[in-house]
Short mmCIF file of C-alpha atoms in Angstrom, two decimals:
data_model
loop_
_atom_site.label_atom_id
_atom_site.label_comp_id
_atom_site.label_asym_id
_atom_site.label_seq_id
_atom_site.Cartn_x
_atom_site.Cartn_y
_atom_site.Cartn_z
CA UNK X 1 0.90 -40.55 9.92
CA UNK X 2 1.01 -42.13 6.13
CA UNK X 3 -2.42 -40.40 5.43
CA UNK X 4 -1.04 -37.29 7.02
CA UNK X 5 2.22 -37.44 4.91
CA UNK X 6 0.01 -37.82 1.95
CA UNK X 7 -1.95 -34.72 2.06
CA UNK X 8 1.22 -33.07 3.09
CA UNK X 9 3.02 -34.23 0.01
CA UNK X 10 0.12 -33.39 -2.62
CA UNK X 11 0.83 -30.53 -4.79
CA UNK X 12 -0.60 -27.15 -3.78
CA UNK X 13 -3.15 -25.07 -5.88
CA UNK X 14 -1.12 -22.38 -7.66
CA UNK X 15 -2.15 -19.02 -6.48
CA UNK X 16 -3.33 -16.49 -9.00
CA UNK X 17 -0.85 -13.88 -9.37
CA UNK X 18 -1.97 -10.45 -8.61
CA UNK X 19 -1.89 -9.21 -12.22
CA UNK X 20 -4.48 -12.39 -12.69
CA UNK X 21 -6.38 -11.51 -10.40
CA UNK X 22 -6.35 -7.98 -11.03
CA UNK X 23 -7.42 -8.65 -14.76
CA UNK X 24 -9.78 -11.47 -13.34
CA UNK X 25 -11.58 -8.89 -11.33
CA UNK X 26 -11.43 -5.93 -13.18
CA UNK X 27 -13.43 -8.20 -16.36
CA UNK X 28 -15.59 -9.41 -14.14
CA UNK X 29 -16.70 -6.33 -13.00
CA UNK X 30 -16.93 -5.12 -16.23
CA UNK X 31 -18.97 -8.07 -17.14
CA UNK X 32 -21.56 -7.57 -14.10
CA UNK X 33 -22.12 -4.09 -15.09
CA UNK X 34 -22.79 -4.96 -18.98
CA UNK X 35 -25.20 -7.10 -18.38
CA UNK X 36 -26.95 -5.28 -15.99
CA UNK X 37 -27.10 -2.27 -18.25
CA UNK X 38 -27.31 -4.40 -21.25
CA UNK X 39 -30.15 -6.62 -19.72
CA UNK X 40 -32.26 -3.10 -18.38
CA UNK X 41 -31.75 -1.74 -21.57
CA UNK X 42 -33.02 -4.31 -23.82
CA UNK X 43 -36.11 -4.81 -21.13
CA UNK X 44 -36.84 -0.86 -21.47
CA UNK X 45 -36.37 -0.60 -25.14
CA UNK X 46 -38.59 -3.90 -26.06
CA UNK X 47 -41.33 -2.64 -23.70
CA UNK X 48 -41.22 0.70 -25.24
CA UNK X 49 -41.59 -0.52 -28.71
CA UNK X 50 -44.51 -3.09 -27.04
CA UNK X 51 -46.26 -0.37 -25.57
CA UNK X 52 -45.91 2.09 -28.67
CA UNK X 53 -47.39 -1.02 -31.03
CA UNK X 54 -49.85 -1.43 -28.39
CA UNK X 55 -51.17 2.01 -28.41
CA UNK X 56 -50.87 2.57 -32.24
CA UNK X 57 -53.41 -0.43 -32.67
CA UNK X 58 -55.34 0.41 -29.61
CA UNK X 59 -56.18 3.95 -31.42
CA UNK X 60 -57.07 2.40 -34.37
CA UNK X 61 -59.60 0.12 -33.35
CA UNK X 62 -61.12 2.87 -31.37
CA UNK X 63 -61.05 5.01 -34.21
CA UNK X 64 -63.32 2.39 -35.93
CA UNK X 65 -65.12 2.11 -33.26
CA UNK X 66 -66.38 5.60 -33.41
CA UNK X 67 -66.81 5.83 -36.73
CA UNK X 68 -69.39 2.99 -37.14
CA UNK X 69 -71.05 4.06 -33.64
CA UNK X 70 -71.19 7.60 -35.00
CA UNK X 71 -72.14 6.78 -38.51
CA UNK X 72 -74.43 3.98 -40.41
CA UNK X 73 -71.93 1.85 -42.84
CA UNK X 74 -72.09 -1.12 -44.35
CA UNK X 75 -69.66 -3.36 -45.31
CA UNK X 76 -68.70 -1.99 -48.94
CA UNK X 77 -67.92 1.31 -47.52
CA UNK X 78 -65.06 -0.41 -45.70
CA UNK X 79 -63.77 -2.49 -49.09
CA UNK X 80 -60.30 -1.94 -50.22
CA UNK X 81 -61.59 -0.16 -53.40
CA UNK X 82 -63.71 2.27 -51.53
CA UNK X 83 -61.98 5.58 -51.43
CA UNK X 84 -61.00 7.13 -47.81
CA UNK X 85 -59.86 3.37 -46.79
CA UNK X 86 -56.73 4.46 -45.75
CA UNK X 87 -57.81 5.88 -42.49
CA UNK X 88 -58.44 2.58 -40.82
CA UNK X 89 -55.48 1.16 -43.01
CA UNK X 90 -52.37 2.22 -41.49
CA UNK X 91 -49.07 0.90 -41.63
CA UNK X 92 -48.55 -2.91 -40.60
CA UNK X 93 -51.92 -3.31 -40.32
CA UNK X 94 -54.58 -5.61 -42.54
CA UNK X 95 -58.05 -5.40 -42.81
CA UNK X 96 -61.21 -8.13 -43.79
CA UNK X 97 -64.39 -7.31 -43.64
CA UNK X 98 -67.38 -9.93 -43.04
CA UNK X 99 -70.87 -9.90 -44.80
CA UNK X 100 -74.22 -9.83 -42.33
CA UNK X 101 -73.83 -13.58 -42.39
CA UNK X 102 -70.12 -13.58 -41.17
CA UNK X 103 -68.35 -14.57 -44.42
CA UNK X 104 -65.74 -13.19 -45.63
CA UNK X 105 -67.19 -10.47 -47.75
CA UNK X 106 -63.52 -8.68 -48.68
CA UNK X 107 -60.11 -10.82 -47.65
CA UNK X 108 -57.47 -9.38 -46.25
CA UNK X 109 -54.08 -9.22 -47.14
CA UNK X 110 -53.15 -12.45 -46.09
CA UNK X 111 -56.44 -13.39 -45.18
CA UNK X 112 -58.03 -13.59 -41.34
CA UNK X 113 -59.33 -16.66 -39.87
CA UNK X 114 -62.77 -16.15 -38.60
CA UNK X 115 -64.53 -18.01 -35.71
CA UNK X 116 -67.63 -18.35 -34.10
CA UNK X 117 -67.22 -15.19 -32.18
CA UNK X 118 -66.14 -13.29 -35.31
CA UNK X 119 -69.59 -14.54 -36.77
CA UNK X 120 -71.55 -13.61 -33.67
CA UNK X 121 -70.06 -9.62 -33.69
CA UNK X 122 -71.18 -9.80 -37.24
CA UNK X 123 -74.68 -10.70 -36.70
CA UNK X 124 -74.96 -8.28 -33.53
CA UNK X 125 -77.57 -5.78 -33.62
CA UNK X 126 -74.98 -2.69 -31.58
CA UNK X 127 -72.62 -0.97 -33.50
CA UNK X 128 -68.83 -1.19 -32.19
CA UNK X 129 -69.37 -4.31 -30.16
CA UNK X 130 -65.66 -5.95 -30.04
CA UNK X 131 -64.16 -9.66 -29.67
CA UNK X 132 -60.37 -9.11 -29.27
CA UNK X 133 -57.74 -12.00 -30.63
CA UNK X 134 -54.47 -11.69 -29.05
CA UNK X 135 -52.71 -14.21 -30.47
CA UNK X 136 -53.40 -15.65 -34.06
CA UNK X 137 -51.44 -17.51 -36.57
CA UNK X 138 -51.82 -16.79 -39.98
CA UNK X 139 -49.08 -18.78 -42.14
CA UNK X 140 -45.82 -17.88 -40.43
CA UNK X 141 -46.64 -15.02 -38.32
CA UNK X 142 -48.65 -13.80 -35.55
CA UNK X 143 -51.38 -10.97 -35.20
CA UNK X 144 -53.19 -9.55 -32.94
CA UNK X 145 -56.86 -9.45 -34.09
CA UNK X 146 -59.56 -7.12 -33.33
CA UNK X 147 -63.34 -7.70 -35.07
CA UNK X 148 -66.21 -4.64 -34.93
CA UNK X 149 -69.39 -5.04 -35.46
CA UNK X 150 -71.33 -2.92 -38.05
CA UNK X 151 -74.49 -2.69 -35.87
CA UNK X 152 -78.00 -3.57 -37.06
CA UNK X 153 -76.49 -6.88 -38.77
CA UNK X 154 -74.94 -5.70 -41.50
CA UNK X 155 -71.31 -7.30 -40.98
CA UNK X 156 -68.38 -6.51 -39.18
CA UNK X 157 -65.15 -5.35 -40.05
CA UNK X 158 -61.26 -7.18 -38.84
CA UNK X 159 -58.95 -5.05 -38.23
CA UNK X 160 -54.83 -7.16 -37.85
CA UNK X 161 -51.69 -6.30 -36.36
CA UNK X 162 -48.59 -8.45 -37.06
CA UNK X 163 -46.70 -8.32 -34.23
CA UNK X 164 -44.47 -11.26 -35.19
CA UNK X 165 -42.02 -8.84 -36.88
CA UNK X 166 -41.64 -6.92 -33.73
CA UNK X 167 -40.80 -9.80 -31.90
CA UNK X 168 -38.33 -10.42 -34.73
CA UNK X 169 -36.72 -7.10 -34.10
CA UNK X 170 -36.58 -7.66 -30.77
CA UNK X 171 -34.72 -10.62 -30.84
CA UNK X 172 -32.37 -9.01 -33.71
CA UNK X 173 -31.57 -6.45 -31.13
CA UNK X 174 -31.28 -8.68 -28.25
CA UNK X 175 -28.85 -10.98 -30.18
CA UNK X 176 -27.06 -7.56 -31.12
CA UNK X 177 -26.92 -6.48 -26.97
CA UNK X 178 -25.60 -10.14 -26.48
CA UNK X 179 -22.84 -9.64 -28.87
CA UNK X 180 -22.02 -6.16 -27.64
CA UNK X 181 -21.55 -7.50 -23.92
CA UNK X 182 -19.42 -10.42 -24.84
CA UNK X 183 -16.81 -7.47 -27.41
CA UNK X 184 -17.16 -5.08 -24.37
CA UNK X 185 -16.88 -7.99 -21.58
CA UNK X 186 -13.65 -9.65 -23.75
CA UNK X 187 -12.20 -5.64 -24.31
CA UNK X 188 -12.60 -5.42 -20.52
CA UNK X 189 -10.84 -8.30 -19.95
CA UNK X 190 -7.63 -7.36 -22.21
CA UNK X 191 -7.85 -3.99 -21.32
CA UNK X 192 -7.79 -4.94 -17.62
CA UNK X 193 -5.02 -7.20 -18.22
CA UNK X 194 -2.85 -4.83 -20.11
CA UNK X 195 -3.83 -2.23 -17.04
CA UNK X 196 -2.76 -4.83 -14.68
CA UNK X 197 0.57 -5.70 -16.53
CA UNK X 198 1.47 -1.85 -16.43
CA UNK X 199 0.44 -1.48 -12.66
CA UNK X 200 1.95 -4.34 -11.40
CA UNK X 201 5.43 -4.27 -13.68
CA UNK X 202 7.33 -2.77 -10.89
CA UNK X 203 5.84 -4.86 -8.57
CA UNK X 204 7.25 -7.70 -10.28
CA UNK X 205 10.29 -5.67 -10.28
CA UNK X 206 10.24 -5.34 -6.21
CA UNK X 207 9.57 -8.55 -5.76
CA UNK X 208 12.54 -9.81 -8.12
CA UNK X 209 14.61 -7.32 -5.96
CA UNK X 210 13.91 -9.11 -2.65
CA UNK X 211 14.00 -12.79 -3.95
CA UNK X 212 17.57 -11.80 -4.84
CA UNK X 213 18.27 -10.28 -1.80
CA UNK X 214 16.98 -13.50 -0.22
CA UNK X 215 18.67 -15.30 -2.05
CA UNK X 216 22.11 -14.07 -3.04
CA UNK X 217 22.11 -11.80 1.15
CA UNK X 218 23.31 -9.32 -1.15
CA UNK X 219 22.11 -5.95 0.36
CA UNK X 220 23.43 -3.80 -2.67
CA UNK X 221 21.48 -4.41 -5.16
CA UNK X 222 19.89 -1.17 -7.13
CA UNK X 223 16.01 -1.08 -7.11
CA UNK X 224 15.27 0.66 -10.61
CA UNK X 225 11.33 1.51 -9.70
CA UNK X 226 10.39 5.23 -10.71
CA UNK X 227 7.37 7.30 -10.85
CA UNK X 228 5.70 9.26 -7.85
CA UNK X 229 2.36 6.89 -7.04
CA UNK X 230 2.19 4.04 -4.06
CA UNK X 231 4.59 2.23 -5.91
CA UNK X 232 6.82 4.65 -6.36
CA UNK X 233 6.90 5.20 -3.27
CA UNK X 234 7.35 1.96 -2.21
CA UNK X 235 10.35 1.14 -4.02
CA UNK X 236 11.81 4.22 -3.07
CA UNK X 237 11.34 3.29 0.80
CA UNK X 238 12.51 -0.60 -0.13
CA UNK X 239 15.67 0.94 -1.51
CA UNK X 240 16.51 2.97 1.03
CA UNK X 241 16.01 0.11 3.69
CA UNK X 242 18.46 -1.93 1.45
CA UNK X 243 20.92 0.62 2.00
CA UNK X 244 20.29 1.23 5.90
CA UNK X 245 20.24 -2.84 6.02
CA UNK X 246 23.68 -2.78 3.72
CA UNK X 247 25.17 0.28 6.14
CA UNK X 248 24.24 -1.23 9.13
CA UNK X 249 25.80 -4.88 7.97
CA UNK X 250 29.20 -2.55 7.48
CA UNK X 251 28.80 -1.02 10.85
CA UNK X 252 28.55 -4.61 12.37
CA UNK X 253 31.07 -6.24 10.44
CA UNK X 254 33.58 -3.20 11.10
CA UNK X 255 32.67 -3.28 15.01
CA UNK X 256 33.41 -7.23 15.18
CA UNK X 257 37.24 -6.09 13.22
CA UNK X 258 37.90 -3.31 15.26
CA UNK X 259 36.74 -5.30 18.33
CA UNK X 260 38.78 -8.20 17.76
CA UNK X 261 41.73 -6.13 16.78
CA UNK X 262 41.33 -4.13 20.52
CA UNK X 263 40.77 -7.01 21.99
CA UNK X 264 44.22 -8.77 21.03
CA UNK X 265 46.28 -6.53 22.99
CA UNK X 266 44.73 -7.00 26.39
CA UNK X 267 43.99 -10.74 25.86
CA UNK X 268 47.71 -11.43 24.66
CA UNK X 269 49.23 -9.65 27.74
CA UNK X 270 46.88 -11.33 30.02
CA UNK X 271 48.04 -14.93 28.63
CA UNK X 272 51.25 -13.17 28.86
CA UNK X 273 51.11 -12.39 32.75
CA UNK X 274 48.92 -16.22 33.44
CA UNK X 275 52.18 -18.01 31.80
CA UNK X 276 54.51 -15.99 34.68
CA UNK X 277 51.90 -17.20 37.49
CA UNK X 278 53.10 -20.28 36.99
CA UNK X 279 56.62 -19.52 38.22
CA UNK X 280 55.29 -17.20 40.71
CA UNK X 281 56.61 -19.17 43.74
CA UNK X 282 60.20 -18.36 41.71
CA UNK X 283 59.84 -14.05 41.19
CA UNK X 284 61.14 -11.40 44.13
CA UNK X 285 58.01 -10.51 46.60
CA UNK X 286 58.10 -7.01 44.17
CA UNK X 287 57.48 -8.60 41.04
CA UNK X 288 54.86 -10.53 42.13
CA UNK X 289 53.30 -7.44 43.11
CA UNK X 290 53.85 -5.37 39.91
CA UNK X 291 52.53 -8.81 38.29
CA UNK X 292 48.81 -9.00 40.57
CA UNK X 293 48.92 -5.15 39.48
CA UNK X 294 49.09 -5.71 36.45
CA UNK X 295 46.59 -8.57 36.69
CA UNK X 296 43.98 -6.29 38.23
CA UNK X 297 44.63 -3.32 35.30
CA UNK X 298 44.31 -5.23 32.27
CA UNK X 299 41.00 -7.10 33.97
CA UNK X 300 39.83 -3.87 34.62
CA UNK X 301 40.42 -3.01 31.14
CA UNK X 302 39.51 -5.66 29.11
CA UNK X 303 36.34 -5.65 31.51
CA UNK X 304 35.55 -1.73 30.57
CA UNK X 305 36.48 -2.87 27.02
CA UNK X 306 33.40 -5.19 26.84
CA UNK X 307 31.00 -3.01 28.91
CA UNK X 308 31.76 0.00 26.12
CA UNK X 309 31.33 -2.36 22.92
CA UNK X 310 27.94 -3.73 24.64
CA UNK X 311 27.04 0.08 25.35
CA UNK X 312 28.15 0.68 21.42
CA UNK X 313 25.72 -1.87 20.42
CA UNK X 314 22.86 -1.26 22.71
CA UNK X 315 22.75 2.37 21.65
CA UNK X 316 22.14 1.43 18.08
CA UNK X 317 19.37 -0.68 18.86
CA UNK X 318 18.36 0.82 22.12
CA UNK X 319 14.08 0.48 23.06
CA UNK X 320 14.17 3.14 25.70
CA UNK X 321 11.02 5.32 24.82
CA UNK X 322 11.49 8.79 23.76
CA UNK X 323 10.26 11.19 26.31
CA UNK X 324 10.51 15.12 27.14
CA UNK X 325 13.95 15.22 28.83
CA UNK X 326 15.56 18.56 30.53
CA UNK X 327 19.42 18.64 29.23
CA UNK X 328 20.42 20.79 32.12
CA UNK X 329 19.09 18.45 34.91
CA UNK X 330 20.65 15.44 33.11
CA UNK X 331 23.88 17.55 33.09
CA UNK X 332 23.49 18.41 36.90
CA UNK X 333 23.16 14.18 37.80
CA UNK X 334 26.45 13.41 35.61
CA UNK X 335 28.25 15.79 37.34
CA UNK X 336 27.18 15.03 41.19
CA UNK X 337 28.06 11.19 40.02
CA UNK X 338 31.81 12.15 38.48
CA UNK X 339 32.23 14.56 41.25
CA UNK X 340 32.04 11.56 43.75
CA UNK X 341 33.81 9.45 41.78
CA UNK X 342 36.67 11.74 40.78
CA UNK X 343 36.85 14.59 43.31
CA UNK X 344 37.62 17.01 40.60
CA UNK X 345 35.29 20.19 40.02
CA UNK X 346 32.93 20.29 37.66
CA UNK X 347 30.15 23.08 36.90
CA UNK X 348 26.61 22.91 34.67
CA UNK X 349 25.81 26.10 32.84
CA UNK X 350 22.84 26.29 31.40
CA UNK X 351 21.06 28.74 29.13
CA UNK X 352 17.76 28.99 27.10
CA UNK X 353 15.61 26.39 26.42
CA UNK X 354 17.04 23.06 27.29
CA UNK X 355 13.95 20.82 27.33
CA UNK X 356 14.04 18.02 24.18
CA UNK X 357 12.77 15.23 23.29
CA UNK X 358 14.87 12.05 23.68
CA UNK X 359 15.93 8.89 25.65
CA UNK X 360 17.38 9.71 28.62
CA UNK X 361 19.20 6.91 29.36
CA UNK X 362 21.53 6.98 25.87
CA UNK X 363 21.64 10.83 26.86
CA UNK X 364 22.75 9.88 30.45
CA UNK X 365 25.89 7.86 29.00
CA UNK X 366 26.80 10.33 26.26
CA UNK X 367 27.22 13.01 29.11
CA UNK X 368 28.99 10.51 31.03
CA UNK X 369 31.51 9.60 28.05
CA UNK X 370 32.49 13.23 27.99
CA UNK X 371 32.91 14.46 31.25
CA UNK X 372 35.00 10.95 31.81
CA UNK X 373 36.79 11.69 29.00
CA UNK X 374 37.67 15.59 30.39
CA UNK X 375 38.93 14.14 33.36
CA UNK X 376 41.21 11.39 31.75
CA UNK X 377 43.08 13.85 29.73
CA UNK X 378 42.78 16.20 31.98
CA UNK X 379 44.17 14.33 34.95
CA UNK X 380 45.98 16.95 36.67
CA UNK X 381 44.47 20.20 36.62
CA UNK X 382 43.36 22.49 38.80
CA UNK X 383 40.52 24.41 36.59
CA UNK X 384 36.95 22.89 36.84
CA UNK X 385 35.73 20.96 34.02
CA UNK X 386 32.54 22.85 32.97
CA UNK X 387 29.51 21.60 31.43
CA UNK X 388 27.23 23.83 29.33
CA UNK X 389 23.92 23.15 27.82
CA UNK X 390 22.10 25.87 25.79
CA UNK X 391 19.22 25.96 23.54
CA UNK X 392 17.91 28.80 21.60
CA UNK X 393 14.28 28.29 20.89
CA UNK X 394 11.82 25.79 22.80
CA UNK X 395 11.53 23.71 19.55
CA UNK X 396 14.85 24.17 18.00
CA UNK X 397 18.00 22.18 18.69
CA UNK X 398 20.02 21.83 22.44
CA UNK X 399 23.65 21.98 22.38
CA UNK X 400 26.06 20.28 24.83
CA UNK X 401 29.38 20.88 25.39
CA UNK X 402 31.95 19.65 27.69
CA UNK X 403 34.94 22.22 28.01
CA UNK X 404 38.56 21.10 30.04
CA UNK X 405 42.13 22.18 30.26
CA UNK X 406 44.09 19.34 29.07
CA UNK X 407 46.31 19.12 26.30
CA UNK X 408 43.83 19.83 23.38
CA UNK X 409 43.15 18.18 20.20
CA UNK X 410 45.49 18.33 17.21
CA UNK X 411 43.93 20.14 13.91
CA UNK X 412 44.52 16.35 12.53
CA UNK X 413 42.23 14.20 15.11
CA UNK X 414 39.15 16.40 14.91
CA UNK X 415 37.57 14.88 12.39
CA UNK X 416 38.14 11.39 14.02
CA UNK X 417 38.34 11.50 17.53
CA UNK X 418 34.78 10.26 17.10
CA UNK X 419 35.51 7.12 14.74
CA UNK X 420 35.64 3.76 16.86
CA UNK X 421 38.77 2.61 18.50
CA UNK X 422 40.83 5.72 17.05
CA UNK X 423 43.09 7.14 19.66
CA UNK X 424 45.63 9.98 19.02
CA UNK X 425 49.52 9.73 19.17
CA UNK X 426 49.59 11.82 22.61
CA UNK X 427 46.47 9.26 23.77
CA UNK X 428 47.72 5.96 23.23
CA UNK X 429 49.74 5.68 26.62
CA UNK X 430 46.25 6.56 28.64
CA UNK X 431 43.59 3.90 29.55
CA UNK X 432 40.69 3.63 27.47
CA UNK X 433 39.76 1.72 24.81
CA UNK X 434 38.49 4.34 22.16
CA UNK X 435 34.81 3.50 22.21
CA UNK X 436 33.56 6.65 24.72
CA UNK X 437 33.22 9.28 21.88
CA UNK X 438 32.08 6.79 19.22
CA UNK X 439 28.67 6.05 21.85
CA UNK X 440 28.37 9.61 22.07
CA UNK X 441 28.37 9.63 17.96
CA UNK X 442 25.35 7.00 18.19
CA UNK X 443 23.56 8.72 20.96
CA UNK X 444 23.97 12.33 18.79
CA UNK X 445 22.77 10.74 15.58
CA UNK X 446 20.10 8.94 16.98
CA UNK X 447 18.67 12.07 18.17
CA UNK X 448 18.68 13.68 14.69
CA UNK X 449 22.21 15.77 16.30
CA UNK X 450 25.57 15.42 14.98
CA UNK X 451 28.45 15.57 17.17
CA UNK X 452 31.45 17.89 17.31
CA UNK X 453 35.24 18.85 18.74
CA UNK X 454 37.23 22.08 18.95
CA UNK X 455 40.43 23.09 20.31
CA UNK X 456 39.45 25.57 23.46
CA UNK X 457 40.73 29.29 23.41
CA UNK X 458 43.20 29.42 26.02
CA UNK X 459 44.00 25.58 25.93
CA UNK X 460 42.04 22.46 26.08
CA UNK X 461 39.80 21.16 24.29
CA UNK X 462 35.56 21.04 23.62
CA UNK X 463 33.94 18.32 22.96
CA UNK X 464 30.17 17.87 23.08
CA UNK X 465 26.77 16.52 20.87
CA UNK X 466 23.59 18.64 19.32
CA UNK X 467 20.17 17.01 20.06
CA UNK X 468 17.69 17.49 17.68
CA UNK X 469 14.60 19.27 18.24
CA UNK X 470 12.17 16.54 17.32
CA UNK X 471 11.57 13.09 18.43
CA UNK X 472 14.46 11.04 18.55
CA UNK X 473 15.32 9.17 15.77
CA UNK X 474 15.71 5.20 16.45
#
């Protein structure tokens, strides 16, 4: 457990951050492909200029080659004060020639080194036989030697290429290519850095933005990350979930006021109505009665009080699947169910399209809020309640209405019959607890719907929810 403790408690490798590794990557990259271009083109380039000296000298000793096959010289014909000796003088190239014995009959400029073989090709009787030197030191540099013989024994004649100062060039440019790859490797790598910086600025900005959230559980904070790319994007969608995350935090801490507010009133009576139980033995057999009544009404109250704000927080979090859902058949099951359970009348009309997509469940409550709500206020009437459900077009929107005979709704509460616990004046007396058309504002707006109340020509009152013609929302 020590040892364990130990490792546990020894400080972590810092990670790289990602505009490190960014510029990390980005110069090595860079790097990987210099020298790979730097390192072909030096190879291609120094064989080029190997190949061209190569063939330059090549021609030239066959040119001499010919000419003392083709023609009988001797060695003077080949001194440096003979006239023509320019054609087997070319540039960067030095000639000796050797007497029929092998000595040096004219130097060279520096002079050659001659050996045994040099001595033999002098004293040969064919003319153009060759020994070939690749590799001799003279002083400080290096040639490539080539000795012809005359023919008949009359000498031969050294032709020399210095190909030391080649090899010099070549390793001038090679340094050169070196030094180019480091400047464009170390540009690369500040270039990719400054690229990084510039990318990853409003990432840094983001992720300040949620460290304060995390830390402060302040929800309305301003993101300020512009521009139209990924990360644009990104803190566009991060600011909008800030404020869906702030509005639903309201929502919550509004529905825990408003609940504990509503839930005063029934709790107080009931302590209210427990305290007289304790005299009960002492009250007339009637106001025990009116008491257990009483009982039994604010139970059932306080108990439909609970179920709603459960329902009211189910449907904003609700997992039902979305599905295809007929409006009309949905309407047709509510009202069989509150025809049982009230007795009153109650007809569907339908019309046009009223297939949709949505959760039928939520759907099944919101039609249930409303037609319970139609009979409630309208208690004690005689007209049927109707239900109608149209839709237009088979992708467009379905709307549902629920139309009674009851007292109406004032100009005043149409714009919040649908907040949560609001009653009006005329309402206040009749049970309820103000949550049924606040659900069917959830279930509406989930759907990508809105919901919506009108007085009814003639009296009443229409109340009812659009459904979107999409998925619905979540």
């Amino acid at each position: 457990m020590g040892r364990l403790a130990r490792l546990w408690a020894r400080p972590r490798p810092r990670l790289l951050s990602l505009r490190t590794t960014f510029a990390v990557s980005f110069a090595a990259v860079t790097a990987a492909v210099t020298v790979l271009v730097g390192v072909l083109s030096y190879s291609a380039a120094a064989r080029l200029v190997r190949v061209d000296q190569e063939s330059v000298f090549d021609q030239v000793v066959q040119d001499l080659r010919d000419e003392v096959s083709q023609h009988r010289m001797a060695p003077e014909d080949f001194s440096s004060s003979a006239p023509g000796h320019d054609l087997v003088r070319p540039a960067r190239t030095d000639v000796q020639v050797l007497g029929p014995t092998g000595a040096v009959a004219d130097p060279g400029r520096p002079g050659l080194p001659v050996v045994s073989g040099d001595r033999r090709i002098a004293v040969a009787g064919p003319a153009g036989r060759m020994v070939l030197h690749k590799e001799v030191s003279v002083g400080s540099d290096v040639y490539r030697v080539a000795t012809v013989s005359l023919g008949g024994g009359r000498g031969a004649v050294q032709v020399a290429q210095e190909f030391s100062d080649t090899e010099d060039l070549l390793r001038a440019l090679q340094q050169r290519t070196f030094l180019l790859m480091v400047a464009v490797v170390v540009g690369a790598g500040l270039f990719g850095w400054w690229l990084a910086r510039r990318i990853t600025r409003r990432l840094v900005i983001l992720t300040s933005a949620a460290e304060d959230v995390a830390r402060t559980r302040r929800l309305g904070i301003e993101v300020p990350v512009t521009g139209y790319d990924e990360v644009g994007r990104l803190g566009r969608a991060f600011d909008r979930m800030l404020g869906r995350l702030a509005q639903s935090e309201e929502d919550q801490r509004r529905l825990v006021q408003d609940a504990g507010h509503e839930l005063r009133t029934p709790l107080t009576s009931l302590r209210t109505n427990i305290s007289l139980l304790r005299r009960i033995d002492e009250l007339p057999p009637a106001t025990r009665e009116d008491l257990v009544a009483d009982l039994t009404q604010e139970a059932r109250e306080l108990t439909d009080l609970v179920n709603e704000l459960v329902d009211l927080a189910a449907g904003q979090s609700d997992n039902e699947p979305p599905q295809r859902v007929d409006l009309a058949d949905l309407a047709e099951e509510v009202a069989g169910l509150a025809r049982r359970r009230t007795g009153r009348e109650i007809v569907v009309h339908a019309k046009g399209s009223t297939v949709t997509d949505g959760r039928p469940g939520m759907l099944q409550r919101a039609l249930s809020n409303l037609v319970e709500n139609a009979v409630k206020f309208d208690r004690d009437g005689t007209a049927p309640i109707e239900i109608s459900v149209s839709g237009f077009t088979v992708a467009g929107p379905v709307r549902v209405e629920v139309l009674d005979r009851g007292p109406g709704i004032a100009e005043a509460d149409l714009v919040r019959v649908f907040d949560r616990f609001y009653r009006a004046a005329d309402a206040r007396s009749l049970p309820g607890s103000g949550l049924g058309l606040s659900i069917v504002r959830e279930v509406a707006l989930s759907h990508g719907g809105a919901p919506f109340a009108f007085p009814r020509e003639g009296g009443g009152a229409g109340i009812g929810f659009s459904v979107g013609g999409g998925a619905a929302g979540g």
